[in-house]
């Protein structure tokens, strides 16, 4: 991660955005169809999707950008991660609605 050739961490961003979609979709489709205890829902959602996405990598890569004076890219990365994640979650809920309601 800490290297001389700084690039925008698009790979981590893509995985985190996909994870936001997946978690929203899973929690509304799978968990509403099956009777699962709320504790297990949290464990499955956090365990499965949490192992797929990585907030710690987002943090380290952002600090890497800042330490190498790529402030705009660091702020852009944070903004895209937060707002993109929210948008992808919304999309996951919308797709679930289309799938279940036709």
CSV table of C-alpha atoms in Angstrom, one decimal:
chain,number,residue,atom,x,y,z
A,1,UNK,CA,0.0,0.0,0.0
A,2,UNK,CA,2.7,2.5,0.9
A,3,UNK,CA,4.6,2.8,-2.3
A,4,UNK,CA,6.4,5.4,-4.4
A,5,UNK,CA,3.8,5.2,-7.2
A,6,UNK,CA,0.5,6.5,-5.7
A,7,UNK,CA,-2.6,5.6,-7.7
A,8,UNK,CA,-6.3,6.0,-6.9
A,9,UNK,CA,-7.5,2.9,-5.0
A,10,UNK,CA,-10.2,2.1,-7.4
A,11,UNK,CA,-10.1,-1.6,-6.6
A,12,UNK,CA,-10.9,-1.1,-3.0
A,13,UNK,CA,-13.6,1.4,-3.8
A,14,UNK,CA,-15.2,-1.0,-6.2
A,15,UNK,CA,-15.2,-3.8,-3.7
A,16,UNK,CA,-16.6,-1.6,-1.0
A,17,UNK,CA,-19.4,-0.3,-3.3
A,18,UNK,CA,-20.3,-3.8,-4.3
A,19,UNK,CA,-20.4,-4.8,-0.7
A,20,UNK,CA,-22.8,-2.0,0.1
A,21,UNK,CA,-25.1,-3.2,-2.6
A,22,UNK,CA,-24.8,-6.8,-1.5
A,23,UNK,CA,-25.5,-6.1,2.2
A,24,UNK,CA,-28.6,-4.1,1.4
A,25,UNK,CA,-29.9,-6.7,-1.0
A,26,UNK,CA,-29.1,-9.6,1.3
A,27,UNK,CA,-30.7,-8.1,4.3
A,28,UNK,CA,-33.9,-7.3,2.5
A,29,UNK,CA,-34.3,-10.4,0.3
A,30,UNK,CA,-32.7,-13.3,2.1
A,31,UNK,CA,-33.4,-12.3,5.6
A,32,UNK,CA,-37.1,-11.4,5.0
A,33,UNK,CA,-37.8,-14.8,3.3
A,34,UNK,CA,-36.1,-16.9,6.1
A,35,UNK,CA,-36.9,-16.7,9.7
A,36,UNK,CA,-33.5,-15.9,11.1
A,37,UNK,CA,-32.7,-14.7,14.6
A,38,UNK,CA,-31.6,-11.0,14.6
A,39,UNK,CA,-28.3,-11.9,16.1
A,40,UNK,CA,-27.6,-14.3,13.3
A,41,UNK,CA,-28.6,-11.7,10.7
A,42,UNK,CA,-26.0,-9.4,12.1
A,43,UNK,CA,-23.4,-12.1,12.2
A,44,UNK,CA,-24.1,-13.3,8.7
A,45,UNK,CA,-24.3,-9.8,7.2
A,46,UNK,CA,-21.2,-8.5,9.1
A,47,UNK,CA,-19.2,-11.7,8.7
A,48,UNK,CA,-19.9,-12.4,5.1
A,49,UNK,CA,-20.0,-8.9,3.7
A,50,UNK,CA,-17.6,-7.5,6.3
A,51,UNK,CA,-15.0,-10.0,5.2
A,52,UNK,CA,-15.6,-8.9,1.6
A,53,UNK,CA,-15.4,-5.2,2.2
A,54,UNK,CA,-12.6,-3.5,4.1
A,55,UNK,CA,-12.9,-0.2,6.0
A,56,UNK,CA,-9.4,-0.6,7.4
A,57,UNK,CA,-8.0,-0.7,3.8
A,58,UNK,CA,-10.0,2.5,3.0
A,59,UNK,CA,-8.4,4.1,6.1
A,60,UNK,CA,-4.9,3.1,5.3
A,61,UNK,CA,-5.1,4.0,1.6
A,62,UNK,CA,-6.6,7.4,2.5
A,63,UNK,CA,-3.7,8.1,4.9
A,64,UNK,CA,-1.3,7.0,2.2
A,65,UNK,CA,-2.8,9.5,-0.2
A,66,UNK,CA,-2.7,12.3,2.4
A,67,UNK,CA,0.9,11.5,3.5
A,68,UNK,CA,2.0,11.8,-0.1
A,69,UNK,CA,0.2,15.1,-0.5
A,70,UNK,CA,-2.6,13.9,-2.7
A,71,UNK,CA,-5.2,15.7,-0.5
A,72,UNK,CA,-7.8,16.0,-3.3
A,73,UNK,CA,-7.6,12.3,-4.1
A,74,UNK,CA,-7.9,11.4,-0.4
A,75,UNK,CA,-11.0,13.6,0.0
A,76,UNK,CA,-12.4,12.3,-3.2
A,77,UNK,CA,-11.8,8.7,-2.1
A,78,UNK,CA,-13.6,9.3,1.2
A,79,UNK,CA,-16.5,11.1,-0.5
A,80,UNK,CA,-17.0,8.4,-3.2
A,81,UNK,CA,-16.8,5.7,-0.5
A,82,UNK,CA,-19.4,7.3,1.7
A,83,UNK,CA,-21.9,8.7,-0.8
A,84,UNK,CA,-21.3,5.9,-3.3
A,85,UNK,CA,-21.9,3.3,-0.6
A,86,UNK,CA,-25.1,5.0,0.4
A,87,UNK,CA,-26.2,5.1,-3.3
A,88,UNK,CA,-25.3,1.4,-3.8
A,89,UNK,CA,-27.3,0.5,-0.7
A,90,UNK,CA,-30.3,2.4,-2.0
A,91,UNK,CA,-29.8,0.5,-5.3
A,92,UNK,CA,-29.7,-2.8,-3.4
A,93,UNK,CA,-33.0,-2.0,-1.8
A,94,UNK,CA,-34.5,-0.9,-5.1
A,95,UNK,CA,-33.4,-4.0,-6.9
A,96,UNK,CA,-34.9,-6.1,-4.1
A,97,UNK,CA,-38.2,-4.3,-4.5
A,98,UNK,CA,-38.2,-5.0,-8.2
A,99,UNK,CA,-37.3,-8.7,-7.7
A,100,UNK,CA,-39.9,-9.4,-5.0
A,101,UNK,CA,-42.7,-7.2,-6.3
A,102,UNK,CA,-42.2,-7.8,-10.0
